[in-house]
Coordinates of C-alpha atoms in Angstrom, one line a residue:
Chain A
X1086 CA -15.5 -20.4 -17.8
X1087 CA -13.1 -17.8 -16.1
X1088 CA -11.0 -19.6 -13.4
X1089 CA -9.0 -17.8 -11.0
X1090 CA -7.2 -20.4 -8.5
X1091 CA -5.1 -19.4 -5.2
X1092 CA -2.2 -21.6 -4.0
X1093 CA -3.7 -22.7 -1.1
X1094 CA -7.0 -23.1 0.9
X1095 CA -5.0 -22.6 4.2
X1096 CA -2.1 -21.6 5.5
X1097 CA -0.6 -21.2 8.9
X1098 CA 2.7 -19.2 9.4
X1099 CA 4.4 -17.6 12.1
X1100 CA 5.1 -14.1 13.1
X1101 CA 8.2 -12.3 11.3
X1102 CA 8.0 -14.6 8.5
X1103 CA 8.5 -13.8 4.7
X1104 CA 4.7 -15.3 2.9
X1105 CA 3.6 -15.8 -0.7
X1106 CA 0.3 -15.8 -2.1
X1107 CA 0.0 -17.0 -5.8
X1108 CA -3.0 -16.6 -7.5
X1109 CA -3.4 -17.7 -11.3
X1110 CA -5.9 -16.3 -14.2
X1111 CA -6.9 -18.4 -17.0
X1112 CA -9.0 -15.7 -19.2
X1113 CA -6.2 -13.2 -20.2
X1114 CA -7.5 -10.5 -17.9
X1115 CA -5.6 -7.3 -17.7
X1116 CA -6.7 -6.3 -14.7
X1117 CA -5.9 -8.4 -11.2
X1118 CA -7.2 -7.7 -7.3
X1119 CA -5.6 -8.8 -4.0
X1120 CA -8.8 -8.0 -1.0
X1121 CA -8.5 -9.4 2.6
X1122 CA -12.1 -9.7 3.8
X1123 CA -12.6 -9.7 7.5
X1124 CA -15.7 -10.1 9.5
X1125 CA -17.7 -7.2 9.9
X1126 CA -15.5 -5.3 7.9
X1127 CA -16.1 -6.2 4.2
X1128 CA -13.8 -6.5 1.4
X1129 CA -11.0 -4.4 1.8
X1130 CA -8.6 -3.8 -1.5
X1131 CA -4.9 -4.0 -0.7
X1132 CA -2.9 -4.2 -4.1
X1133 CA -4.1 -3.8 -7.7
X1134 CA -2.6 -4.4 -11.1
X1135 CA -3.7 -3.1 -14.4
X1136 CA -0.9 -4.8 -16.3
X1137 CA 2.0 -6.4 -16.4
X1138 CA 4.7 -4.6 -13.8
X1139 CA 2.0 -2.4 -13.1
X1140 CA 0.9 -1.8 -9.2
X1141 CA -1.3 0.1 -7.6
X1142 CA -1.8 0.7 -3.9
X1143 CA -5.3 -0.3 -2.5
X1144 CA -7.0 1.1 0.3
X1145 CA -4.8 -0.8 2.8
X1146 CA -1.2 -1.6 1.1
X1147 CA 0.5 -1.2 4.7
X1148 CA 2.5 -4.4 5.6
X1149 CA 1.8 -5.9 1.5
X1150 CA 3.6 -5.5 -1.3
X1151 CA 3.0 -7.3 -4.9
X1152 CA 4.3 -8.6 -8.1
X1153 CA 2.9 -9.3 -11.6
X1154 CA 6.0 -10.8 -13.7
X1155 CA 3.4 -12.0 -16.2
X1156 CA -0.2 -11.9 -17.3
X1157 CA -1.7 -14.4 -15.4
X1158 CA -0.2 -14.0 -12.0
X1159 CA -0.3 -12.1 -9.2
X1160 CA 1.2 -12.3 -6.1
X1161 CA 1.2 -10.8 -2.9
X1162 CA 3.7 -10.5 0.0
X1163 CA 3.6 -10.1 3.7
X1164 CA 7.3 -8.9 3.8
X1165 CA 7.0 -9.9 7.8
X1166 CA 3.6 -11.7 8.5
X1167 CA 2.2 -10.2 11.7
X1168 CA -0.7 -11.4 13.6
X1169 CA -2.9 -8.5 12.4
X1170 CA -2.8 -10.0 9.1
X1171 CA -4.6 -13.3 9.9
X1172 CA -8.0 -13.1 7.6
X1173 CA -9.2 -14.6 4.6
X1174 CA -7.1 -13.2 1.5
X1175 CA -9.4 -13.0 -1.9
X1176 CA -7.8 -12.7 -5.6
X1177 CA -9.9 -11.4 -8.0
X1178 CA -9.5 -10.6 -12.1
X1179 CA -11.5 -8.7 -14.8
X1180 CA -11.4 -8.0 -18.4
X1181 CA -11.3 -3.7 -17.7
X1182 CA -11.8 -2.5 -14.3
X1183 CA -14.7 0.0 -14.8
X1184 CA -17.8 -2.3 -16.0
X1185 CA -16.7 -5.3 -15.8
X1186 CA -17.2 -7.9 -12.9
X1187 CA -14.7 -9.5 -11.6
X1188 CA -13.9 -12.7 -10.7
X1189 CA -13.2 -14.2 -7.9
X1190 CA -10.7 -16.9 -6.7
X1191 CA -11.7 -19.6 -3.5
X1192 CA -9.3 -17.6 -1.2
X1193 CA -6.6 -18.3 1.3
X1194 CA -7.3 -18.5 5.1
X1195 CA -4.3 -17.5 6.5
X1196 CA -3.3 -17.6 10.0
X1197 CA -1.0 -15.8 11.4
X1198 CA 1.0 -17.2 15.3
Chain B
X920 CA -13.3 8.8 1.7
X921 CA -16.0 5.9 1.0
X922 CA -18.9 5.0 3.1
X923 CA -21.2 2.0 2.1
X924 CA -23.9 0.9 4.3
X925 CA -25.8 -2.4 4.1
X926 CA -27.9 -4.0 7.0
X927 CA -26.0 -6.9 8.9
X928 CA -28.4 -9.7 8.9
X929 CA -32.2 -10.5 7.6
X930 CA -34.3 -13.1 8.0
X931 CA -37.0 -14.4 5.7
X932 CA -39.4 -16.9 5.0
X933 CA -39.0 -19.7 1.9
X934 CA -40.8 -17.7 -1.0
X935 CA -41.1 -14.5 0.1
X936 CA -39.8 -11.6 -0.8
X937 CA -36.6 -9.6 0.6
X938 CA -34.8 -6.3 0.1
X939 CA -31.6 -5.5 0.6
X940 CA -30.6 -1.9 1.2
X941 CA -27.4 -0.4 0.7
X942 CA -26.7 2.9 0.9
X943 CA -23.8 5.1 -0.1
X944 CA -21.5 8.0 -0.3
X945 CA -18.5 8.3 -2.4
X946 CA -15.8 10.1 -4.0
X947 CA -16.8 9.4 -7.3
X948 CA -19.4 6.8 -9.3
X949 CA -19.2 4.3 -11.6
X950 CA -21.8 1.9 -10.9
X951 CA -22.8 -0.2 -8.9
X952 CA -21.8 -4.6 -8.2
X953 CA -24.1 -6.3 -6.1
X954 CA -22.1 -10.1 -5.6
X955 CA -23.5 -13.3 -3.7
X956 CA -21.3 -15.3 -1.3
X957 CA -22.2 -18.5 0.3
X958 CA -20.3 -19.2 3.1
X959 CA -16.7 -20.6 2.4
X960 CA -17.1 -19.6 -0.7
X961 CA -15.9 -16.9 -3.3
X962 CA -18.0 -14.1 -4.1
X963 CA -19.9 -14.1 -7.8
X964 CA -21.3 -11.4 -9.9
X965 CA -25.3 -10.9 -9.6
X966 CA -25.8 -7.2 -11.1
X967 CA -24.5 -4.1 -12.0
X968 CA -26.5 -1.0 -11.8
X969 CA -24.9 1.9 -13.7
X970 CA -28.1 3.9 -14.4
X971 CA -31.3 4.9 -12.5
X972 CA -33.9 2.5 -12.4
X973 CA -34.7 -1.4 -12.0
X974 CA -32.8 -4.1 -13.5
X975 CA -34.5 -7.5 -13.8
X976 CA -32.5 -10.8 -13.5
X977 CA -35.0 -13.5 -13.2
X978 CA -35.8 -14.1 -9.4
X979 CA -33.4 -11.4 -8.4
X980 CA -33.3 -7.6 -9.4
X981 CA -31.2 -4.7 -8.5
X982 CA -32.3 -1.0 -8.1
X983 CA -30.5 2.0 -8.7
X984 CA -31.3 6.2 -7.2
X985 CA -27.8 7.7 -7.9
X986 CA -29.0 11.1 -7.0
X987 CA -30.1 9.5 -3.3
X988 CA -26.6 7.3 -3.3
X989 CA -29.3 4.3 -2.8
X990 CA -29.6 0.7 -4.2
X991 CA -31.1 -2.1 -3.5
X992 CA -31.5 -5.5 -4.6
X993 CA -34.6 -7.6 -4.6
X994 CA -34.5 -11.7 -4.3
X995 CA -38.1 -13.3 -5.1
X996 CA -39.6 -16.3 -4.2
X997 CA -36.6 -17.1 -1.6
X998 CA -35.4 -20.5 -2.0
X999 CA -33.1 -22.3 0.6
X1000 CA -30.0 -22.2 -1.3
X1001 CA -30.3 -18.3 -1.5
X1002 CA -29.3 -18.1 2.3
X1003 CA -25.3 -16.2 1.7
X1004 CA -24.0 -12.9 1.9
X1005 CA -24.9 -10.5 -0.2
X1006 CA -22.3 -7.5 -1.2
X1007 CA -22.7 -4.1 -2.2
X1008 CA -19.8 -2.6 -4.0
X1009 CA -19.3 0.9 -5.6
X1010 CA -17.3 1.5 -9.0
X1011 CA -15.2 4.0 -8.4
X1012 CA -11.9 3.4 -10.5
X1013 CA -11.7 0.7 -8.1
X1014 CA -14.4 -1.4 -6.1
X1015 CA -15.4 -0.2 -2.8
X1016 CA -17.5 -3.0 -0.5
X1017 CA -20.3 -2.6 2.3
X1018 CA -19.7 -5.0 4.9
X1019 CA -22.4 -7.1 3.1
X1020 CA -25.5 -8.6 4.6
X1021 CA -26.1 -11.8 5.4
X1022 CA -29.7 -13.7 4.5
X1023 CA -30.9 -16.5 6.2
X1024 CA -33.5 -18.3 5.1
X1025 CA -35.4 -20.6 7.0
X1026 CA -38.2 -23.0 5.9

């Protein structure tokens, strides 16, 4: 069974500061997701990775930035959390980005005061 | 730009039938994901339509017109535990999600 975990369930920071989101593959996937999902609005991609030290920029990188030191990790940054970016942040991984599905990880609530 | 259209909400009976439209227009096409979230809950992989025509998952199928940008996926004999969000997400390089409709079923 593919398991993709996040580092937390919740988390509540303030505005202006620096925040980490850690999410963990288990299957060896090449390819890793970073979404923020938002009532109303869907899934929206932010940051994808197609290997390691590989980046590219989702449909809404603005205020993100990521890092893939190995394989099985992917993180993403709010360089200076705003309130804007309180929603529920979704990792995802697959095996090649074109057919196959991708997994999903439990998420991360964050809020942002 | 990419513009994916699913209904917001349906309602339906325990074992009936639903469809769930979504419609869309893309830059490109590489298939199409329909996913299943319950609520608090991470989205998982129902079907993927990369072809015309019907594809058959026991209780659940999923249609594809690429020529009319439509799909839809059909849940059959609803059950309780089918009541979640349903996503429709294009392939193109990268995944592209409606909004995603949610189904409530009631008994």
């Amino acid at each position: 069974d593919v398991k993709v975990t996040q580092s937390s369930r919740y988390l509540v920071k303030r505005t202006g500061e620096k925040v980490f989101l850690e999410c963990v593959q288990d299957m060896d996937h090449e390819n890793m997701f970073w979404y923020r999902q938002d009532p109303g609005l869907g899934l929206r991609l932010i940051y994808f990775s197609y290997d390691v030290k590989m980046k590219e920029k989702g449909d809404i990188p603005e205020g993100y930035s990521v890092s893939r030191e190995k394989k099985e990790r992917f993180s993403l940054i709010l360089e200076s959390a705003s309130t804007n970016q309180t929603s529920m942040y979704l990792c995802a991984s697959s095996f090649e980005t074109s057919v196959d599905e991708q997994f999903f990880g439990p998420g991360t609530r964050l809020t942002v005061l | 730009g990419q513009n994916i259209d699913q209904p917001t909400e349906m309602t339906a009976t325990e074992g009936a039938i639903v469809q769930i439209n979504c419609t869309y227009q893309t830059s490109g096409f590489n298939g199409l994901f329909w996913y299943q979230q319950h609520a608090g809950e991470a989205p998982t992989f129902l079907s993927y339509n990369v072809l015309d025509g019907l594809e058959e998952k026991g209780r659940f199928s999923s249609f594809l017109s690429r020529s009319k940008g439509y799909s839809y996926l059909l849940l059959k004999e609803l059950q309780m535990k089918d009541s979640a969000s349903y996503l429709c997400a294009v392939n193109d390089y990268k995944l592209s999600f409606g909004a995603g409709t949610t189904v409530t079923v009631r008994a």
